[in-house]
Short mmCIF file of C-alpha atoms and ligand atoms in Angstrom, two decimals:
data_model
loop_
_atom_site.label_atom_id
_atom_site.label_comp_id
_atom_site.label_asym_id
_atom_site.label_seq_id
_atom_site.Cartn_x
_atom_site.Cartn_y
_atom_site.Cartn_z
CA MET N 1 -83.09 39.86 26.54
CA LEU N 2 -81.89 43.15 25.39
CA THR N 3 -85.21 45.44 24.59
CA ASP N 4 -85.48 47.53 21.52
CA LYS N 5 -84.31 50.10 24.61
CA GLN N 6 -81.25 47.76 25.15
CA GLN N 7 -79.49 47.62 21.95
CA GLU N 8 -75.80 46.40 22.15
CA ARG N 9 -74.01 49.43 23.08
CA ILE N 10 -71.86 51.57 20.12
CA PHE N 11 -69.33 53.49 21.19
CA LEU N 12 -67.36 56.25 20.32
CA SER N 13 -63.82 54.99 19.32
CA ALA N 14 -63.37 51.54 20.17
CA PRO N 15 -59.87 49.53 20.06
CA HIS N 16 -59.65 47.50 16.80
CA MET N 17 -56.77 45.00 16.71
CA SER N 18 -55.08 43.12 13.99
CA GLY N 19 -55.26 40.19 14.64
CA ASN N 20 -51.44 40.34 15.27
CA GLU N 21 -50.72 41.55 18.03
CA MET N 22 -50.17 38.07 19.61
CA LYS N 23 -47.64 37.53 17.68
CA TYR N 24 -44.95 40.43 18.56
CA ILE N 25 -46.45 39.73 22.77
CA SER N 26 -46.08 36.16 22.25
CA GLU N 27 -42.39 37.09 21.09
CA ALA N 28 -41.52 39.17 24.13
CA PHE N 29 -43.05 36.32 26.81
CA GLU N 30 -41.13 33.99 24.80
CA THR N 31 -37.33 35.88 25.01
CA ASN N 32 -38.45 36.77 28.73
CA TRP N 33 -38.48 40.58 27.20
CA ILE N 34 -40.97 41.37 29.92
CA ALA N 35 -39.34 44.58 30.78
CA PRO N 36 -39.38 48.50 30.00
CA LEU N 37 -37.72 48.74 26.48
CA GLY N 38 -36.75 45.56 24.18
CA PRO N 39 -36.54 44.54 21.33
CA ASN N 40 -40.65 45.37 20.55
CA VAL N 41 -39.18 48.90 21.30
CA ASP N 42 -36.64 49.72 19.04
CA ALA N 43 -38.42 48.53 16.16
CA PHE N 44 -41.75 49.95 16.87
CA GLU N 45 -39.89 52.97 17.07
CA LYS N 46 -38.35 52.91 14.05
CA GLU N 47 -41.27 51.64 12.23
CA ILE N 48 -43.29 54.79 13.28
CA ALA N 49 -39.87 57.48 12.06
CA ASN N 50 -40.47 55.64 8.85
CA TYR N 51 -43.84 55.84 7.97
CA VAL N 52 -44.09 59.69 9.29
CA GLY N 53 -40.27 60.63 7.28
CA VAL N 54 -38.44 61.27 10.29
CA SER N 55 -35.28 60.61 12.10
CA GLU N 56 -36.10 59.59 15.00
CA ALA N 57 -38.86 58.78 17.55
CA VAL N 58 -38.77 57.23 20.90
CA ALA N 59 -41.71 55.40 22.83
CA VAL N 60 -43.48 56.39 25.97
CA SER N 61 -46.15 55.89 28.46
CA SER N 62 -48.22 58.44 26.90
CA GLY N 63 -49.00 61.51 25.16
CA THR N 64 -49.02 63.72 27.58
CA ALA N 65 -45.18 61.92 28.45
CA ALA N 66 -44.79 63.25 24.62
CA ILE N 67 -45.16 66.70 25.58
CA HIS N 68 -44.31 66.58 28.61
CA LEU N 69 -40.84 65.33 27.63
CA ALA N 70 -40.65 68.07 24.79
CA LEU N 71 -41.56 71.76 26.80
CA SER N 72 -38.39 69.79 29.53
CA LEU N 73 -36.21 69.55 25.73
CA LEU N 74 -37.06 73.29 25.03
CA ASP N 75 -36.11 74.34 28.47
CA VAL N 76 -39.63 75.88 29.76
CA GLU N 77 -39.04 76.76 33.24
CA MET N 78 -41.31 78.59 35.46
CA GLY N 79 -43.09 81.70 34.08
CA ASP N 80 -42.13 81.12 30.54
CA LYS N 81 -44.25 81.19 28.24
CA VAL N 82 -46.02 78.34 25.94
CA PHE N 83 -48.76 79.42 23.25
CA CYS N 84 -51.62 76.61 23.13
CA SER N 85 -54.60 75.94 20.89
CA THR N 86 -57.50 76.34 23.44
CA PHE N 87 -59.57 73.80 21.15
CA THR N 88 -58.51 70.63 22.46
CA PHE N 89 -58.38 68.15 25.41
CA VAL N 90 -56.83 69.14 28.23
CA ALA N 91 -53.47 66.99 28.00
CA SER N 92 -52.04 69.32 25.69
CA ALA N 93 -51.94 71.64 27.71
CA ASN N 94 -51.49 69.86 31.41
CA PRO N 95 -47.48 69.82 30.64
CA ILE N 96 -47.58 73.29 30.24
CA LEU N 97 -48.43 72.87 34.11
CA TYR N 98 -45.77 70.71 34.84
CA GLN N 99 -43.12 72.92 34.05
CA GLY N 100 -44.42 76.22 35.77
CA ALA N 101 -44.73 78.10 33.14
CA VAL N 102 -47.69 80.09 31.66
CA PRO N 103 -50.62 79.03 28.88
CA VAL N 104 -51.64 81.78 26.74
CA PHE N 105 -54.36 79.99 24.24
CA ILE N 106 -54.84 80.79 20.76
CA ASP N 107 -58.52 80.56 19.56
CA SER N 108 -59.11 78.31 15.76
CA GLU N 109 -60.33 79.27 12.80
CA PRO N 110 -63.25 78.19 10.90
CA GLU N 111 -61.59 76.34 7.68
CA THR N 112 -59.60 73.71 10.22
CA TRP N 113 -61.28 74.42 13.51
CA ASN N 114 -57.70 74.30 14.80
CA MET N 115 -55.08 77.52 15.58
CA SER N 116 -56.27 80.89 13.79
CA PRO N 117 -53.03 81.99 12.01
CA GLN N 118 -54.67 85.19 12.82
CA ALA N 119 -55.03 85.44 16.30
CA LEU N 120 -51.16 83.56 16.20
CA GLU N 121 -49.95 86.71 15.38
CA LYS N 122 -51.69 88.92 17.29
CA ALA N 123 -49.76 86.97 20.70
CA LEU N 124 -46.33 86.83 19.01
CA LYS N 125 -46.75 90.65 18.27
CA ASP N 126 -47.90 91.43 21.48
CA ALA N 127 -45.08 88.72 23.04
CA SER N 128 -42.65 90.04 20.83
CA ALA N 129 -43.81 93.78 22.02
CA ASP N 130 -43.42 92.96 26.02
CA GLY N 131 -39.81 91.34 25.54
CA LYS N 132 -40.97 88.21 26.23
CA LEU N 133 -41.73 85.35 22.78
CA PRO N 134 -43.26 82.46 23.88
CA LYS N 135 -40.66 79.22 24.64
CA ALA N 136 -43.10 77.12 22.21
CA VAL N 137 -46.03 77.36 20.32
CA ILE N 138 -48.04 74.06 21.16
CA VAL N 139 -50.61 73.46 17.78
CA VAL N 140 -53.42 70.64 17.61
CA ASN N 141 -54.60 68.69 14.61
CA LEU N 142 -57.90 68.26 16.23
CA TYR N 143 -59.96 65.33 15.35
CA GLY N 144 -56.53 64.26 12.16
CA GLN N 145 -57.32 67.30 10.21
CA SER N 146 -54.37 69.45 10.20
CA ALA N 147 -53.96 72.95 11.31
CA LYS N 148 -52.67 75.61 8.88
CA MET N 149 -49.28 74.36 9.01
CA ASP N 150 -47.73 76.92 6.11
CA GLU N 151 -49.21 79.78 7.80
CA ILE N 152 -48.02 78.83 10.98
CA VAL N 153 -44.36 77.27 10.47
CA SER N 154 -43.84 81.08 8.67
CA LEU N 155 -45.03 82.44 11.67
CA CYS N 156 -42.93 80.65 13.72
CA ASN N 157 -39.87 80.77 12.70
CA GLN N 158 -40.82 84.80 11.65
CA TYR N 159 -39.93 85.22 15.33
CA ASP N 160 -38.05 82.32 15.82
CA VAL N 161 -40.21 80.35 18.06
CA PRO N 162 -40.29 76.35 18.46
CA ILE N 163 -43.44 74.32 17.59
CA ILE N 164 -44.39 71.39 18.95
CA GLU N 165 -46.84 69.56 16.76
CA ASP N 166 -49.33 67.61 18.95
CA ALA N 167 -50.46 64.72 16.56
CA ALA N 168 -52.52 63.00 18.88
CA GLU N 169 -55.32 62.78 17.08
CA SER N 170 -53.95 62.86 13.22
CA LEU N 171 -51.25 59.71 13.51
CA GLY N 172 -52.42 58.89 9.56
CA SER N 173 -53.25 62.48 8.26
CA THR N 174 -51.23 64.41 5.77
CA TYR N 175 -50.81 68.11 5.12
CA LYS N 176 -49.53 68.88 1.08
CA GLY N 177 -48.16 65.45 0.97
CA LYS N 178 -46.31 65.68 4.26
CA ALA N 179 -46.80 63.28 7.64
CA SER N 180 -49.01 65.12 10.15
CA GLY N 181 -46.43 65.40 13.46
CA THR N 182 -43.54 66.67 11.24
CA PHE N 183 -44.03 70.23 11.21
CA GLY N 184 -42.47 71.02 14.09
CA LYS N 185 -39.55 70.92 15.96
CA PHE N 186 -41.08 68.14 17.61
CA GLY N 187 -44.40 65.92 17.12
CA VAL N 188 -46.82 63.89 19.21
CA PHE N 189 -48.44 61.26 19.06
CA SER N 190 -50.90 59.12 21.30
CA PHE N 191 -51.45 55.36 21.17
CA ASN N 192 -54.62 55.95 24.00
CA GLY N 193 -56.78 52.91 24.16
CA ASN N 194 -59.64 55.20 21.88
CA LYS N 195 -56.55 56.61 19.69
CA ILE N 196 -57.01 55.58 16.12
CA ILE N 197 -53.86 52.69 17.27
CA THR N 198 -53.26 51.99 20.31
CA THR N 199 -51.27 49.76 22.64
CA SER N 200 -53.80 50.33 25.21
CA SER N 201 -51.79 53.68 26.64
CA GLY N 202 -48.61 55.02 24.94
CA GLY N 203 -46.98 57.63 23.00
CA MET N 204 -44.40 58.46 20.99
CA LEU N 205 -42.40 62.08 20.36
CA VAL N 206 -40.51 62.24 16.50
CA SER N 207 -38.17 64.64 15.88
CA ASN N 208 -35.25 65.01 13.06
CA ASP N 209 -33.22 66.23 15.41
CA VAL N 210 -31.45 63.23 16.22
CA GLU N 211 -29.65 64.70 19.44
CA ALA N 212 -32.61 65.79 21.11
CA ILE N 213 -34.65 62.43 21.16
CA LYS N 214 -31.01 60.88 22.33
CA LYS N 215 -31.68 63.51 25.49
CA ALA N 216 -35.97 62.31 25.56
CA ARG N 217 -35.00 58.58 25.52
CA PHE N 218 -32.37 59.52 28.48
CA LEU N 219 -34.34 62.39 30.27
CA ALA N 220 -37.43 59.12 29.88
CA THR N 221 -35.46 56.42 32.10
CA GLN N 222 -34.93 58.60 35.11
CA ALA N 223 -31.86 60.71 33.61
CA LYS N 224 -29.18 57.87 34.63
CA ASP N 225 -25.42 59.18 34.09
CA PRO N 226 -23.15 57.26 31.94
CA ALA N 227 -21.70 55.48 35.36
CA PRO N 228 -21.76 52.12 37.12
CA HIS N 229 -23.36 53.17 39.80
CA TYR N 230 -27.00 55.08 39.98
CA GLN N 231 -25.42 58.70 39.55
CA HIS N 232 -28.14 61.29 38.07
CA SER N 233 -27.27 65.11 37.60
CA THR N 234 -30.51 65.91 35.77
CA MET N 235 -33.99 65.13 36.64
CA GLY N 236 -35.88 62.69 34.81
CA PHE N 237 -39.03 60.51 34.69
CA ASN N 238 -39.92 56.97 34.14
CA TYR N 239 -42.00 57.85 30.73
CA ARG N 240 -40.83 54.66 28.64
CA MET N 241 -43.30 52.53 26.65
CA SER N 242 -42.71 48.88 27.94
CA ASN N 243 -41.81 45.83 25.56
CA ILE N 244 -44.89 44.07 25.75
CA LEU N 245 -47.00 47.45 24.66
CA ALA N 246 -45.15 48.03 22.05
CA GLY N 247 -45.55 44.78 20.60
CA ILE N 248 -48.93 45.76 20.57
CA GLY N 249 -48.06 48.93 18.49
CA ARG N 250 -46.46 46.89 16.03
CA ALA N 251 -49.27 45.22 14.84
CA GLN N 252 -51.21 47.81 15.14
CA LEU N 253 -49.57 50.07 12.93
CA GLU N 254 -49.46 47.51 9.99
CA VAL N 255 -52.93 48.03 9.47
CA LEU N 256 -53.52 51.75 10.06
CA GLU N 257 -53.92 52.58 5.98
CA GLN N 258 -56.82 50.70 7.12
CA ARG N 259 -58.11 52.32 9.88
CA VAL N 260 -57.81 55.81 7.76
CA GLN N 261 -60.16 54.12 4.93
CA ALA N 262 -62.81 53.00 7.51
CA ARG N 263 -62.77 56.11 9.03
CA ARG N 264 -62.64 58.34 6.04
CA GLN N 265 -65.82 56.12 4.86
CA LEU N 266 -68.14 56.21 7.78
CA PHE N 267 -67.37 60.04 7.96
CA ASN N 268 -68.56 59.74 4.17
CA ARG N 269 -71.66 58.07 5.27
CA TYR N 270 -72.33 60.44 7.96
CA ASN N 271 -71.64 63.42 5.31
CA GLN N 272 -73.73 61.80 2.45
CA GLU N 273 -77.19 60.89 4.66
CA LEU N 274 -77.30 64.42 7.02
CA SER N 275 -75.08 67.00 5.42
CA SER N 276 -78.23 68.57 3.11
CA ILE N 277 -80.54 68.56 6.62
CA PRO N 278 -80.63 72.53 7.42
CA GLY N 279 -78.67 73.89 10.21
CA ILE N 280 -76.03 70.90 9.76
CA HIS N 281 -72.54 71.46 8.85
CA PHE N 282 -69.72 68.47 9.16
CA MET N 283 -65.65 69.86 9.82
CA PRO N 284 -64.77 70.48 6.79
CA GLU N 285 -61.24 69.14 5.68
CA LEU N 286 -58.77 71.79 4.09
CA LYS N 287 -57.43 71.43 0.42
CA HIS N 288 -54.54 69.71 0.29
CA THR N 289 -54.99 67.83 3.33
CA LYS N 290 -56.21 64.30 4.13
CA SER N 291 -57.76 64.22 7.52
CA ASN N 292 -57.75 60.04 8.96
CA ARG N 293 -61.51 61.77 10.17
CA TRP N 294 -60.41 60.44 13.75
CA LEU N 295 -63.91 61.87 15.07
CA THR N 296 -66.49 62.38 12.64
CA ALA N 297 -67.52 66.29 13.94
CA LEU N 298 -70.24 68.12 13.28
CA THR N 299 -72.04 71.73 14.23
CA ILE N 300 -75.97 71.29 14.57
CA SER N 301 -77.72 74.63 14.17
CA GLU N 302 -80.49 74.95 17.16
CA GLU N 303 -81.24 77.97 15.63
CA VAL N 304 -82.86 76.23 12.32
CA THR N 305 -82.90 72.73 13.62
CA GLY N 306 -85.37 73.94 16.67
CA ILE N 307 -82.98 70.93 19.39
CA SER N 308 -80.02 71.78 20.63
CA VAL N 309 -76.89 69.42 20.64
CA ARG N 310 -77.90 68.60 24.32
CA SER N 311 -81.19 67.08 23.30
CA ILE N 312 -79.34 65.51 20.84
CA LEU N 313 -76.83 63.35 22.62
CA ASN N 314 -79.50 62.69 25.31
CA ALA N 315 -81.49 60.69 22.41
CA LEU N 316 -78.33 59.00 21.31
CA SER N 317 -78.11 58.22 24.58
CA GLU N 318 -81.15 57.03 25.52
CA GLU N 319 -80.94 54.72 22.41
CA ASN N 320 -77.09 52.98 23.68
CA ILE N 321 -75.24 55.46 21.47
CA GLU N 322 -72.06 56.68 22.82
CA ALA N 323 -71.31 60.48 20.98
CA ARG N 324 -69.78 63.70 22.70
CA PRO N 325 -69.83 67.22 22.81
CA VAL N 326 -66.92 68.47 21.23
CA TRP N 327 -64.64 69.60 23.27
CA LYS N 328 -64.20 71.99 25.78
CA PRO N 329 -61.78 74.96 25.15
CA LEU N 330 -59.28 75.53 27.58
CA HIS N 331 -59.31 79.04 27.78
CA MET N 332 -62.45 78.37 29.80
CA GLN N 333 -61.86 75.56 32.08
CA PRO N 334 -61.82 76.48 35.24
CA LEU N 335 -58.36 75.21 35.15
CA PHE N 336 -57.12 77.79 33.48
CA LYS N 337 -59.24 80.32 34.73
CA GLY N 338 -57.37 84.14 34.17
CA ALA N 339 -55.28 82.27 31.00
CA ASN N 340 -54.75 84.62 28.40
CA TYR N 341 -56.43 84.54 25.14
CA TYR N 342 -56.56 85.34 21.46
CA SER N 343 -59.54 85.13 19.52
CA HIS N 344 -59.80 84.36 15.87
CA SER N 345 -60.96 88.00 15.61
CA GLU N 346 -62.14 90.87 18.08
CA ASN N 347 -65.52 89.70 17.77
CA MET N 348 -65.25 86.42 16.66
CA SER N 349 -64.42 83.40 19.43
CA VAL N 350 -64.56 80.51 16.86
CA SER N 351 -63.32 77.99 19.45
CA GLU N 352 -66.84 79.05 21.65
CA SER N 353 -68.93 78.78 19.10
CA LEU N 354 -67.64 75.52 17.74
CA PHE N 355 -68.17 74.10 21.06
CA ASN N 356 -71.57 75.71 21.42
CA SER N 357 -72.43 73.88 18.44
CA GLY N 358 -70.58 70.79 18.42
CA LEU N 359 -70.59 67.13 18.69
CA CYS N 360 -68.66 63.64 17.79
CA LEU N 361 -70.71 60.89 16.21
CA PRO N 362 -69.45 57.54 17.36
CA SER N 363 -66.21 56.76 14.49
CA GLY N 364 -64.52 53.41 15.44
CA SER N 365 -63.27 51.74 12.39
CA ILE N 366 -64.06 48.31 14.04
CA MET N 367 -67.89 49.64 13.35
CA LYS N 368 -70.60 47.76 11.23
CA LYS N 369 -72.91 50.05 8.73
CA GLU N 370 -75.39 48.33 10.55
CA ASP N 371 -74.45 50.18 13.20
CA GLN N 372 -73.88 53.54 12.02
CA MET N 373 -77.09 53.38 10.30
CA ARG N 374 -79.01 52.77 13.55
CA VAL N 375 -77.25 56.25 14.85
CA ILE N 376 -78.22 58.01 11.95
CA LYS N 377 -80.86 56.89 12.14
CA CYS N 378 -81.51 58.45 15.41
CA LEU N 379 -80.02 61.32 14.45
CA GLU N 380 -82.95 61.71 11.31
CA GLU N 381 -85.34 61.71 14.06
CA SER N 382 -84.33 63.62 17.24
CA LEU N 383 -84.10 65.54 14.80
CA LYS N 384 -87.74 65.22 12.95
CA LEU N 385 -86.98 63.77 9.70
CA LYS N 386 -88.50 60.31 10.42
CA VAL N 387 -87.22 58.08 7.34
C1 PLP G 422 -55.19 62.22 23.00
C2 PLP G 422 -54.99 63.13 23.49
C3 PLP G 422 -53.50 63.15 23.64
C4 PLP G 422 -53.12 62.71 25.38
O1 PLP G 422 -52.32 61.68 24.78
P1 PLP G 422 -52.46 60.82 26.00
O2 PLP G 422 -51.81 59.37 25.64
O3 PLP G 422 -53.96 60.18 26.20
O4 PLP G 422 -51.61 60.99 27.22
C5 PLP G 422 -52.67 65.10 23.54
N1 PLP G 422 -53.38 66.06 23.18
C6 PLP G 422 -54.26 65.59 22.45
C7 PLP G 422 -55.51 66.27 21.27
C8 PLP G 422 -55.44 64.12 22.80
O5 PLP G 422 -56.33 63.95 21.94
#
């Protein structure tokens, strides 16, 4: 018997199958395509490319692999600089280290929580003055919200530095009507188990540069030279997606719009029920953008509410509710100790203050309304506003 305290667990972002996945998986089994590559992979690549409106896409084993391939394609090498959003998951920046390159972290700005054009401009100016511009800028769209792409693209064009758009969290989002992930030289999506759609594990690299994606395919399949014997003149990777997993992806993509709607609805309900409490601020949505609201994120001021984020997370955890702090900025991580960091302004580090007061609430599209009300009630109670 479950006691009150042991109610069913509410997850942060559980996978949500459409019901059609087995159809594509069965097809793979019936035709014995139990291999990396195959018809589901080809179709999934085309379907994603069509959906976001780019020329080419290559399906890979993870979002991290896609970022790594993008850096390889941009010839990022030992000692090169790469700029990266600081307020993100470590996977955005690990591939910089794989290449032996040096990350420089760029702060967020308050309107999108994403890369501050102001900080980016300062970093580019400094790098240019040093005679060593970055080989790439990795821009992250946190929790589904697009960064200020107009400003960022314009700055990067000015200095002729290519953009890798880490859209791992923002598939289905738009910026001025254009799909998230299509603003840079390369875009990256993730289909990890907790993302808005999932293949259990997987990723996609997209670009309008057809040749570059062709090369990505080559690199991702061990860089086999076109020869009947096994010949290799370049170092490659084993990064392709399996035909089984691509089948899951095809069925998931069919319901992406519904998943976006469901997550936005969850966000709206949290916002409606909680935003009148003093000291609570939900993650904004920039004008002319549409976030997929992958995770509902908010800040809670300890000064105003008298309760810390840690205590709130503990209270939720006691009710068997999985909530999380926001990402810890990468420039604060022991792994990147000593890395260069550009804050939004001289006396304002936006990512650090968001980290001090931010949290993410359960946001899975599979979550029922009663479950969400349980989360809301628990939050209200811990904020001493008993309903
Ligand atoms: C999930 C995620 C990734 C990595 O994707 P994987 O498929 O898990 O390798 C990269 N960047 C961000 C911002 C992510 O949230």
